[in-house]
mmCIF file with all atom_site columns, C-alpha atoms in Angstrom:
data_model
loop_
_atom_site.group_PDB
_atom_site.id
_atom_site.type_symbol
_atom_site.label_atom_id
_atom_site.label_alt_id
_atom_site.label_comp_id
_atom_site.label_asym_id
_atom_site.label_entity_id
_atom_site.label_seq_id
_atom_site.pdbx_PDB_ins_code
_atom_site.Cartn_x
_atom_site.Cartn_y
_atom_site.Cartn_z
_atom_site.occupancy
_atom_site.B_iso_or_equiv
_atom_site.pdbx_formal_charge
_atom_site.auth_seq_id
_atom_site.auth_comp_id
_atom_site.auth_asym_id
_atom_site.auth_atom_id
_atom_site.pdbx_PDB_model_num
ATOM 1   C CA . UNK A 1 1   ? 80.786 33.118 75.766 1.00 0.00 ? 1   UNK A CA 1
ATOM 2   C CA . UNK A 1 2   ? 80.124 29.433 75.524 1.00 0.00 ? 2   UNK A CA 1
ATOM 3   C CA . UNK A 1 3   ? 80.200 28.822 78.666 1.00 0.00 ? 3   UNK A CA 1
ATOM 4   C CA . UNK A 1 4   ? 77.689 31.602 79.460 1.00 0.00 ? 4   UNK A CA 1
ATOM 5   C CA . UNK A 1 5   ? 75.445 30.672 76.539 1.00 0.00 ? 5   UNK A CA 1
ATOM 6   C CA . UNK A 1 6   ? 75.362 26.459 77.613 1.00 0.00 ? 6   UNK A CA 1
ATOM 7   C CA . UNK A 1 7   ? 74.323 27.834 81.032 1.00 0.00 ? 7   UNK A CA 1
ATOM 8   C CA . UNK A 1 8   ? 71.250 30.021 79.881 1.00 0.00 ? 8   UNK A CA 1
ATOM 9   C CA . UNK A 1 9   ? 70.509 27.479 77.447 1.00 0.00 ? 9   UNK A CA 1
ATOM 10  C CA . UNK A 1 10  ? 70.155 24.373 79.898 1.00 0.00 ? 10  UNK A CA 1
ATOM 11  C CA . UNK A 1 11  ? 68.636 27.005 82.736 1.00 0.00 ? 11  UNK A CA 1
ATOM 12  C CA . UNK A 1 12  ? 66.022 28.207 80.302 1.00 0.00 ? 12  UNK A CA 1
ATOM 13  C CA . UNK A 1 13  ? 65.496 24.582 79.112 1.00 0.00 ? 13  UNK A CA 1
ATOM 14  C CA . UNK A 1 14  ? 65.089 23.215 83.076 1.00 0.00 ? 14  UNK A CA 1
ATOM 15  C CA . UNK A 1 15  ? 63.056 26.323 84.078 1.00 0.00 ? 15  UNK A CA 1
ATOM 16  C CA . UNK A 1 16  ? 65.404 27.686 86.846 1.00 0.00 ? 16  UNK A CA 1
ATOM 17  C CA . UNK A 1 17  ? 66.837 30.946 86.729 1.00 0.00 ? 17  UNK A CA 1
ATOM 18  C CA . UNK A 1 18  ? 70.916 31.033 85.592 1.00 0.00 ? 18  UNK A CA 1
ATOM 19  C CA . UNK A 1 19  ? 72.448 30.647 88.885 1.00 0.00 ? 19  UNK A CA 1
ATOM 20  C CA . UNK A 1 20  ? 68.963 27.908 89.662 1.00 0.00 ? 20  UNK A CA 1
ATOM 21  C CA . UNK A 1 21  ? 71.286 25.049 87.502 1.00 0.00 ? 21  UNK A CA 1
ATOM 22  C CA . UNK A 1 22  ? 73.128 24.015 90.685 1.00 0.00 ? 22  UNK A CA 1
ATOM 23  C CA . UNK A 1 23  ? 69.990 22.702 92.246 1.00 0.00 ? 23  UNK A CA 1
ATOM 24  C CA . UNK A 1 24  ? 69.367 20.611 89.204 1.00 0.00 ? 24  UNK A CA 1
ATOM 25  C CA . UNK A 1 25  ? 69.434 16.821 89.385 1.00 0.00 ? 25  UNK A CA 1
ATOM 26  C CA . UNK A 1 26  ? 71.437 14.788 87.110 1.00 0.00 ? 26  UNK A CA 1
ATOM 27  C CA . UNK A 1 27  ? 68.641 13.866 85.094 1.00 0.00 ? 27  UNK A CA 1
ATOM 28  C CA . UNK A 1 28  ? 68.848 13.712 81.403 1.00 0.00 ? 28  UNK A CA 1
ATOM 29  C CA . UNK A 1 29  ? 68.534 17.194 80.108 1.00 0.00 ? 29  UNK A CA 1
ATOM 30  C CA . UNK A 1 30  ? 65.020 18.229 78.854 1.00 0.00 ? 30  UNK A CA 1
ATOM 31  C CA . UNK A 1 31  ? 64.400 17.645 75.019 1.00 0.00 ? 31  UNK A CA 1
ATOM 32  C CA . UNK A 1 32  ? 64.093 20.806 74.144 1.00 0.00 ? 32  UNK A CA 1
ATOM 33  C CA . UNK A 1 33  ? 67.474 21.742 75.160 1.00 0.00 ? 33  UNK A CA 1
ATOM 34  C CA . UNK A 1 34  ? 68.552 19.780 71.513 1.00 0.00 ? 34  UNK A CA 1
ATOM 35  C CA . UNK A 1 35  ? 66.751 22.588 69.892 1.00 0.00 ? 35  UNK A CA 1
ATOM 36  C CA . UNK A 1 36  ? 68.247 25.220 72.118 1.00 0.00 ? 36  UNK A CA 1
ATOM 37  C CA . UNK A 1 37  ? 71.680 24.063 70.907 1.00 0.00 ? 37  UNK A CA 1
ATOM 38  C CA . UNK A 1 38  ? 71.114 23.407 67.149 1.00 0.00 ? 38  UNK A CA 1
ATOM 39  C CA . UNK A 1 39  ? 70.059 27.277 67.045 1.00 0.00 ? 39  UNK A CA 1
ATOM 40  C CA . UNK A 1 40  ? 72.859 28.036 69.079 1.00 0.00 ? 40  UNK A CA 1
ATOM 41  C CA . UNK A 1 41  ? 75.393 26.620 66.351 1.00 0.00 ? 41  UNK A CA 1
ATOM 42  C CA . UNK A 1 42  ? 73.282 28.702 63.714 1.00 0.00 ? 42  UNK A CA 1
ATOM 43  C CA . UNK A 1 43  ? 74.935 31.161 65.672 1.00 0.00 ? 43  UNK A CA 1
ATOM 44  C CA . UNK A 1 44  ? 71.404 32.636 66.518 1.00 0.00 ? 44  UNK A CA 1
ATOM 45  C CA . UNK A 1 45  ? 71.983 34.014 70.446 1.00 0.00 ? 45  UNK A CA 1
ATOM 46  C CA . UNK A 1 46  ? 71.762 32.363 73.388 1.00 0.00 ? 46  UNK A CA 1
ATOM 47  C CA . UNK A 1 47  ? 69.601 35.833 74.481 1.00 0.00 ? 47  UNK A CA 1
ATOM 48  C CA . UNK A 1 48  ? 67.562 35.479 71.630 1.00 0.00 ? 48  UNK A CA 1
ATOM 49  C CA . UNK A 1 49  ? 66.601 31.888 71.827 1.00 0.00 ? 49  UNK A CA 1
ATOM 50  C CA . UNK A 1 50  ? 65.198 32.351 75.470 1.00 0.00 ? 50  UNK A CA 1
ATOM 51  C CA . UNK A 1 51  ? 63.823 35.434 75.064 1.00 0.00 ? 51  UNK A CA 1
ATOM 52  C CA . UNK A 1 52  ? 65.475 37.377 77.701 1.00 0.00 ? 52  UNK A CA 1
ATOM 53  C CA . UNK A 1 53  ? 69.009 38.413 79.226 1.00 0.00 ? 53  UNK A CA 1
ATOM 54  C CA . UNK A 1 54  ? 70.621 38.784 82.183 1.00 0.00 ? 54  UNK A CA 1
ATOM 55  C CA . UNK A 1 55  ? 72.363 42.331 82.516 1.00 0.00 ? 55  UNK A CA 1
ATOM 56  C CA . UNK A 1 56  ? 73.804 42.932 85.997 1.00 0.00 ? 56  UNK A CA 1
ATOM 57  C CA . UNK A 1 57  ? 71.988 40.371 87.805 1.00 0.00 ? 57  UNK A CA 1
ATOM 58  C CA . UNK A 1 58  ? 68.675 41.581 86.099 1.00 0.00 ? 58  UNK A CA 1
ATOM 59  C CA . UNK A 1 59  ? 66.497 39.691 83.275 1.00 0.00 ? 59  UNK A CA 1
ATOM 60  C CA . UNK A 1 60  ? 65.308 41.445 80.487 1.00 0.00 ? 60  UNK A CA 1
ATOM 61  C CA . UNK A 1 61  ? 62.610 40.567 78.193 1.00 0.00 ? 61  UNK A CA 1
ATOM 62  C CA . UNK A 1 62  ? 63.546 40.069 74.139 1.00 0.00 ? 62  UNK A CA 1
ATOM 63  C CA . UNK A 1 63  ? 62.032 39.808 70.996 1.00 0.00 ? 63  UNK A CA 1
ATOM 64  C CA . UNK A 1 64  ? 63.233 39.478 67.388 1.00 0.00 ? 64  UNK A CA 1
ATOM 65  C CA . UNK A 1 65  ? 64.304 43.030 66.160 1.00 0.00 ? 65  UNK A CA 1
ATOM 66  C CA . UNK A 1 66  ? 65.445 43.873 69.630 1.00 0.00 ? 66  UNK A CA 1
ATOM 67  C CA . UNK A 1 67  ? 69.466 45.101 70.450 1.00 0.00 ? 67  UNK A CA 1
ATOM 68  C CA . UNK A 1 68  ? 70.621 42.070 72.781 1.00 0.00 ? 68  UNK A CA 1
ATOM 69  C CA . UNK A 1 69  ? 72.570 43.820 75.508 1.00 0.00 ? 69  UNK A CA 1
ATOM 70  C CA . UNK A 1 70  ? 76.072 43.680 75.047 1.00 0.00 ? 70  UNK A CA 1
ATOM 71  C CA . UNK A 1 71  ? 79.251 43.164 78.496 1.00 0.00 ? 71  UNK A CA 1
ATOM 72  C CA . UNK A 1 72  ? 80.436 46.663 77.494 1.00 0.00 ? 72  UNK A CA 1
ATOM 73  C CA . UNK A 1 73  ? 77.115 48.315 78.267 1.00 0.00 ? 73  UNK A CA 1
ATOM 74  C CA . UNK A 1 74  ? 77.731 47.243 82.353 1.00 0.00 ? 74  UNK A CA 1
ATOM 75  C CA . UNK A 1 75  ? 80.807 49.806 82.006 1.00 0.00 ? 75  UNK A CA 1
ATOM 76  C CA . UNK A 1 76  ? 78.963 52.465 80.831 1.00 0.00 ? 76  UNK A CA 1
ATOM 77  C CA . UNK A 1 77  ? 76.216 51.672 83.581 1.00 0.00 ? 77  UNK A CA 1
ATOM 78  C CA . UNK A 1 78  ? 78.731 51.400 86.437 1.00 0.00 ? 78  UNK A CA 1
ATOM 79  C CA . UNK A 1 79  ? 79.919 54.619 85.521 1.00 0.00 ? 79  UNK A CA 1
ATOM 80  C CA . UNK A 1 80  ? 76.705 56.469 85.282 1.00 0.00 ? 80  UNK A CA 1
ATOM 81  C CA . UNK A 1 81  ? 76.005 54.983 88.897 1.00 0.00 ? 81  UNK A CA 1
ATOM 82  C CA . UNK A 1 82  ? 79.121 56.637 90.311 1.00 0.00 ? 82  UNK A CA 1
ATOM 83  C CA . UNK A 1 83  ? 78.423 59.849 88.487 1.00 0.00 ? 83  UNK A CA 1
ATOM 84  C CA . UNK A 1 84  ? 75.146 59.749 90.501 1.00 0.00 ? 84  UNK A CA 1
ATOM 85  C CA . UNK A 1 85  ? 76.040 58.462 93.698 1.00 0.00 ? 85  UNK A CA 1
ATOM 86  C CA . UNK A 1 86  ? 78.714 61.559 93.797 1.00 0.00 ? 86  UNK A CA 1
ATOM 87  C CA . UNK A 1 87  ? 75.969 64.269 93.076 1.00 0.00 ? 87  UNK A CA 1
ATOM 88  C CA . UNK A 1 88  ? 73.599 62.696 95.664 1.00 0.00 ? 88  UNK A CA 1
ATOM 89  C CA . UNK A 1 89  ? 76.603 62.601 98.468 1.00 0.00 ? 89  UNK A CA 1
ATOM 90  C CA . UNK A 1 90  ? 76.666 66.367 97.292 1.00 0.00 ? 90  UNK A CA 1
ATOM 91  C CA . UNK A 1 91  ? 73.695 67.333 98.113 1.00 0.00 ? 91  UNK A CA 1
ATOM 92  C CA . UNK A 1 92  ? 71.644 67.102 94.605 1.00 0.00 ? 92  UNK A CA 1
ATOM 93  C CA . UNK A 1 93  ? 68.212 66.062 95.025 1.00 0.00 ? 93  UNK A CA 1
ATOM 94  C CA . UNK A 1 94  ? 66.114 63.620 92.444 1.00 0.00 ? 94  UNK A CA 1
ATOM 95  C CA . UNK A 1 95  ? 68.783 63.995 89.732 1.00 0.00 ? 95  UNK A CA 1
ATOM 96  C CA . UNK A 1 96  ? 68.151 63.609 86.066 1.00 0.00 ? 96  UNK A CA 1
ATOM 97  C CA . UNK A 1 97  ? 68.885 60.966 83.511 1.00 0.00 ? 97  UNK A CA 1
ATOM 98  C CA . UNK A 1 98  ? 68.459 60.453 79.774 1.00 0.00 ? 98  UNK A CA 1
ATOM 99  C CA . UNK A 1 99  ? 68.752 57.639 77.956 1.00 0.00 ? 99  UNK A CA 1
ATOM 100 C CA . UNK A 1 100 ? 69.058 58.169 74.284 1.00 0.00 ? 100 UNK A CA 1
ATOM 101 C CA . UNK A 1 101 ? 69.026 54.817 72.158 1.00 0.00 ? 101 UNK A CA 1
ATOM 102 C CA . UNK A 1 102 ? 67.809 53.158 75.046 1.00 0.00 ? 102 UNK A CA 1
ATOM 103 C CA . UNK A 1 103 ? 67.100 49.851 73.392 1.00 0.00 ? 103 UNK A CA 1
ATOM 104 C CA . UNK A 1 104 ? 65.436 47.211 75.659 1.00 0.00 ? 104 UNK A CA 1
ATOM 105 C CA . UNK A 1 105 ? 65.769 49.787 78.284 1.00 0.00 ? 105 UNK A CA 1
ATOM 106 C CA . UNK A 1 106 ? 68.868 48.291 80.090 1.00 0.00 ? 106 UNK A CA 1
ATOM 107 C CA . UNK A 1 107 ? 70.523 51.421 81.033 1.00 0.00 ? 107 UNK A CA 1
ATOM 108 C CA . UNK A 1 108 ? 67.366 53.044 81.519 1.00 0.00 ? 108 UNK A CA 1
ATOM 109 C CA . UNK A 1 109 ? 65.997 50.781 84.171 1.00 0.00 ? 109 UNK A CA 1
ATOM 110 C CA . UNK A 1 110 ? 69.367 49.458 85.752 1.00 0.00 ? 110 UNK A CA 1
ATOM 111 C CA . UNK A 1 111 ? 70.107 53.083 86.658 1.00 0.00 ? 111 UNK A CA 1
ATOM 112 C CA . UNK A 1 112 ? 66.415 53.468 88.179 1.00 0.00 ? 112 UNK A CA 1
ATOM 113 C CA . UNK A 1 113 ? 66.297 50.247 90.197 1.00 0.00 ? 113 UNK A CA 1
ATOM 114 C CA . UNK A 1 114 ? 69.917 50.826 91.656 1.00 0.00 ? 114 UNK A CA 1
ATOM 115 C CA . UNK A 1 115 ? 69.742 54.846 92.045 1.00 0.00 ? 115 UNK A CA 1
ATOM 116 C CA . UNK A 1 116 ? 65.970 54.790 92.980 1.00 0.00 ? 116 UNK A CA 1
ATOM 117 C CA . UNK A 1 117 ? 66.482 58.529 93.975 1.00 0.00 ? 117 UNK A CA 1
ATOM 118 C CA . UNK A 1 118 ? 67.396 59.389 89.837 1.00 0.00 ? 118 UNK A CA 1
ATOM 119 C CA . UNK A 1 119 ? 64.368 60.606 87.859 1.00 0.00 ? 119 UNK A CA 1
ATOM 120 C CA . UNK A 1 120 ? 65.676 58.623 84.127 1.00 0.00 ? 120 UNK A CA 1
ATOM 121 C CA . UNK A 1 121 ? 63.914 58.840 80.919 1.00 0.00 ? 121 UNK A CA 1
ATOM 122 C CA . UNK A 1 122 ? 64.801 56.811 78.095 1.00 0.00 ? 122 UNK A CA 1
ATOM 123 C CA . UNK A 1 123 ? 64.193 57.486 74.288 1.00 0.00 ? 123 UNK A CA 1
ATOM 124 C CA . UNK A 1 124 ? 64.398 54.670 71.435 1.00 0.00 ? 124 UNK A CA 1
ATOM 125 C CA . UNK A 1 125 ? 63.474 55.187 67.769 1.00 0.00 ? 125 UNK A CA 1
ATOM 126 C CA . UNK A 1 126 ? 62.119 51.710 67.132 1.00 0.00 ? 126 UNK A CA 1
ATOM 127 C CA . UNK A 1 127 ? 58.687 50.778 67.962 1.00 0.00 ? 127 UNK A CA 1
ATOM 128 C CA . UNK A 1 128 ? 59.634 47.081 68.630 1.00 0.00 ? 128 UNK A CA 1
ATOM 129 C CA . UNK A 1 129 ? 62.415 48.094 71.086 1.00 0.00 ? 129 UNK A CA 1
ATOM 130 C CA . UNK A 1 130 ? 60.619 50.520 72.903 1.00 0.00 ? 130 UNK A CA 1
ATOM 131 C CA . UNK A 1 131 ? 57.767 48.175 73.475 1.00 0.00 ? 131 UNK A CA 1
ATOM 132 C CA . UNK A 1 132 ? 60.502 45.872 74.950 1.00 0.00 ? 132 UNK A CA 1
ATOM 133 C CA . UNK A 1 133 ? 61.708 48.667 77.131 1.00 0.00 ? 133 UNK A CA 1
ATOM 134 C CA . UNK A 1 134 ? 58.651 49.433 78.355 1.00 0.00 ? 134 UNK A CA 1
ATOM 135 C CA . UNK A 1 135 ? 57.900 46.182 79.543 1.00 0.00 ? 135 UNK A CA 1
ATOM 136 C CA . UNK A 1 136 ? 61.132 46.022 81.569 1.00 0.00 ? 136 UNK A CA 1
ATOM 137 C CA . UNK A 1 137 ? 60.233 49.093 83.028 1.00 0.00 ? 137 UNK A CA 1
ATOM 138 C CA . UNK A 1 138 ? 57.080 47.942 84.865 1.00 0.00 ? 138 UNK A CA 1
ATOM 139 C CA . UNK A 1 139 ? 57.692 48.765 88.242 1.00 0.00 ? 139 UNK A CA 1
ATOM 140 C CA . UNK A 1 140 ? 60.664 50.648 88.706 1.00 0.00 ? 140 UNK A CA 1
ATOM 141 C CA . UNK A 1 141 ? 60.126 54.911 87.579 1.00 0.00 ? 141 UNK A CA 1
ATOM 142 C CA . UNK A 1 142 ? 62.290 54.516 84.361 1.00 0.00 ? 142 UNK A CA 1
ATOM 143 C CA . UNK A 1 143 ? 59.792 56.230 81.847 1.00 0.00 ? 143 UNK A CA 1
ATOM 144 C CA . UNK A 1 144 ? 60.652 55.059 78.056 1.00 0.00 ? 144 UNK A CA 1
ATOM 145 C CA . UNK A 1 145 ? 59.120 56.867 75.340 1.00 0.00 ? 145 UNK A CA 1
ATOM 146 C CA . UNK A 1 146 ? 59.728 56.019 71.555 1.00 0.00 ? 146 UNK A CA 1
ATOM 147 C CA . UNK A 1 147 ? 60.947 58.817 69.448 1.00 0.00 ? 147 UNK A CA 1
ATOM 148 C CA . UNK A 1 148 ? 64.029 60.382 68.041 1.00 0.00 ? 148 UNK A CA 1
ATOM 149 C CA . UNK A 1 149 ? 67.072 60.803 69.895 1.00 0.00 ? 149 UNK A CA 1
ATOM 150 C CA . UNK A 1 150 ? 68.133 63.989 68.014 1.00 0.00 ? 150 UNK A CA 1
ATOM 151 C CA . UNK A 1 151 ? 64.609 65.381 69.196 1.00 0.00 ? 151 UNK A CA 1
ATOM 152 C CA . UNK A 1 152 ? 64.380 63.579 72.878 1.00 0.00 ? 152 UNK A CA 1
ATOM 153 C CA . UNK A 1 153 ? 63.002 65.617 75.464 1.00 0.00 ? 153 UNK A CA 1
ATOM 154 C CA . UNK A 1 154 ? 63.366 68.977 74.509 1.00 0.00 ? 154 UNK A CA 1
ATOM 155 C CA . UNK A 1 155 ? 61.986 70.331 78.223 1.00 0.00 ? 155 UNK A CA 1
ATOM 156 C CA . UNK A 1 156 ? 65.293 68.658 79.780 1.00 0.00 ? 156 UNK A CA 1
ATOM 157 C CA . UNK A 1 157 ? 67.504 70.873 77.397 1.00 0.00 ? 157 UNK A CA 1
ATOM 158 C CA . UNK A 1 158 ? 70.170 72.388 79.507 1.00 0.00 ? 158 UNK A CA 1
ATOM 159 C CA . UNK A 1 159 ? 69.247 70.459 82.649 1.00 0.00 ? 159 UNK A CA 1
ATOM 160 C CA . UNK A 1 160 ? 69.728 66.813 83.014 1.00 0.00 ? 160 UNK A CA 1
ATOM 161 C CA . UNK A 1 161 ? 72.726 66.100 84.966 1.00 0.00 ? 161 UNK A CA 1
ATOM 162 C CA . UNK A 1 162 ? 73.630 63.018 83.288 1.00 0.00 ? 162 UNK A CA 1
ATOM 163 C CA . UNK A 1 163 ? 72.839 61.688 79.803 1.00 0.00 ? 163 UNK A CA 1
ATOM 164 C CA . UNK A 1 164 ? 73.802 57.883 78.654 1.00 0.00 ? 164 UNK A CA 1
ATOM 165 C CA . UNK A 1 165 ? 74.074 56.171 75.535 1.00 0.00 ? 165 UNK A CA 1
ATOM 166 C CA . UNK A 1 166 ? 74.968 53.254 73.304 1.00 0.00 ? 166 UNK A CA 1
ATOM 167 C CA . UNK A 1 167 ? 73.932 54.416 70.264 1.00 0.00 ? 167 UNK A CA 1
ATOM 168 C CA . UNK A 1 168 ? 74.252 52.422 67.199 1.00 0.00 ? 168 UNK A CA 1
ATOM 169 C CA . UNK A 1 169 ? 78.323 51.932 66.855 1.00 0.00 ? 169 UNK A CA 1
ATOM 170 C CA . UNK A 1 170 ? 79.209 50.733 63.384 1.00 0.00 ? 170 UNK A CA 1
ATOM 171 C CA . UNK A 1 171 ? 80.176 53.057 60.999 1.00 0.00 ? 171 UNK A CA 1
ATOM 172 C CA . UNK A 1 172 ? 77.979 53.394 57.692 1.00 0.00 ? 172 UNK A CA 1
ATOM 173 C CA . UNK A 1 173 ? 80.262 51.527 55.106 1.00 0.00 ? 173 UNK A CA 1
ATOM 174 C CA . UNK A 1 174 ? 81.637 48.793 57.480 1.00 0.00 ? 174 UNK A CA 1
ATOM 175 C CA . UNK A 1 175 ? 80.331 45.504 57.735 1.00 0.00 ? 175 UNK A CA 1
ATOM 176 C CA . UNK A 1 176 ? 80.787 43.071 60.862 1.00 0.00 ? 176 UNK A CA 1
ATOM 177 C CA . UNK A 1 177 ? 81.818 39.521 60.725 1.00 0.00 ? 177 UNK A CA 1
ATOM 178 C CA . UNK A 1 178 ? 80.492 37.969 63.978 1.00 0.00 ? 178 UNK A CA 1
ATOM 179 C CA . UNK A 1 179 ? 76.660 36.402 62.291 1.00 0.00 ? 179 UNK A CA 1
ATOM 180 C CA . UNK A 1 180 ? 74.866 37.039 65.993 1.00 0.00 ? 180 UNK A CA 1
ATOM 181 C CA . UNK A 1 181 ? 75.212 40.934 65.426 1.00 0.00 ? 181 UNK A CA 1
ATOM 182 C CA . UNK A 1 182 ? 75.260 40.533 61.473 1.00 0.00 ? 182 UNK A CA 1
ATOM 183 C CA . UNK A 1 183 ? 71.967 38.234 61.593 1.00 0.00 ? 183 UNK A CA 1
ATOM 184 C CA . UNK A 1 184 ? 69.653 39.236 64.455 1.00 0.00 ? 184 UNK A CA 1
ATOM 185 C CA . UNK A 1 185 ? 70.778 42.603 65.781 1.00 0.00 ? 185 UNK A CA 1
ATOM 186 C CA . UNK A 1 186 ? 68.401 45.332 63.665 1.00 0.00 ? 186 UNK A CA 1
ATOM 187 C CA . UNK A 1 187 ? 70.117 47.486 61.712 1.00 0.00 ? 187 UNK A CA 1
ATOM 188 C CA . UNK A 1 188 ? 68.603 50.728 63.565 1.00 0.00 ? 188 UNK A CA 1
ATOM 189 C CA . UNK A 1 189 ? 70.927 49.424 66.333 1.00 0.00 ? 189 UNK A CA 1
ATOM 190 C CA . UNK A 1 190 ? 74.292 49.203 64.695 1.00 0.00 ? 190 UNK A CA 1
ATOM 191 C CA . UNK A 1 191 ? 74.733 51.531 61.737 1.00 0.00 ? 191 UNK A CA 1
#
């Protein structure tokens, strides 16, 4: 991902969205850009020093505590899209999503800005996340709610039509090597 990472770093640092860097002049990079990469090879990342990511040509807000979104979720979202976009062609009006472990809300509101038809819900335990999900809700019908996952919506039992999730993925007992999932991803969020 360094490749990826330089970009959102010098982007960030020159105030222009990711694809913005090609209308950049050749001037000597900001300052702050230094600081950007120091952090960077502290392995702290790239999502978490800007405060935001980019997840399928959307920006997401951050903060510390926070799941960063990870490539893998775009397959799960992709799918979920299909899934949806073959019970509309059927016939199926306002279908409904759940989001369990919903994070910073990036399957929740991807699937509500692209299937605009979809009533989606999304459920995350921590406060800090759901905050974050919240916010990248505003203005698209995604409602987030923080709770339990094991006790989400309990009026939808029997009757969503699709339900998504990337719930935490380590199991209890394993440890992970790579320090940027290690060192800033919260612990709700992996084990």
């Amino acid at each position: 991902t360094a490749r990826a990472d330089a970009r959102l770093l010098a982007a960030h640092a020159c105030g222009v969205g990711p694809d913005g860097l090609d209308g950049v002049s050749q001037a000597p990079a900001p300052p702050v850009l230094e600081e950007y990469v120091r952090r960077r090879e502290e392995r702290e990342p790239a999502e978490l020093i800007v405060g935001h990511a980019w997840f399928m040509g959307q920006r997401f807000e951050l903060a510390p505590g926070v799941f960063v979104p990870k490539p893998e979720t775009q397959e799960i979202v992709e799918e979920a899209i299909n899934r949806l976009s073959g019970l509309l062609s059927q016939g199926k009006t306002s279908p409904l999503v759940v989001d369990l472990c919903a994070g910073p809300g990036t399957m929740a509101v991807t699937i509500a800005r692209r299937v605009p038809d979809a009533r989606v819900y999304g459920i995350e335990l921590s406060q800090v996340a759901a905050q974050a999900a919240r916010r990248n809700a505003r203005g698209t019908a995604a409602c987030i709610v923080q709770g339990d996952a094991c006790e989400a919506f309990p009026e939808f039992d029997g009757c969503a039509d699709l339900v998504v999730t990337n719930p935490p993925y380590i199991p209890i007992g394993l440890r992970t090597s790579a320090p940027e999932v290690l060192n800033y991803d919260p612990p709700l969020a992996l084990w």
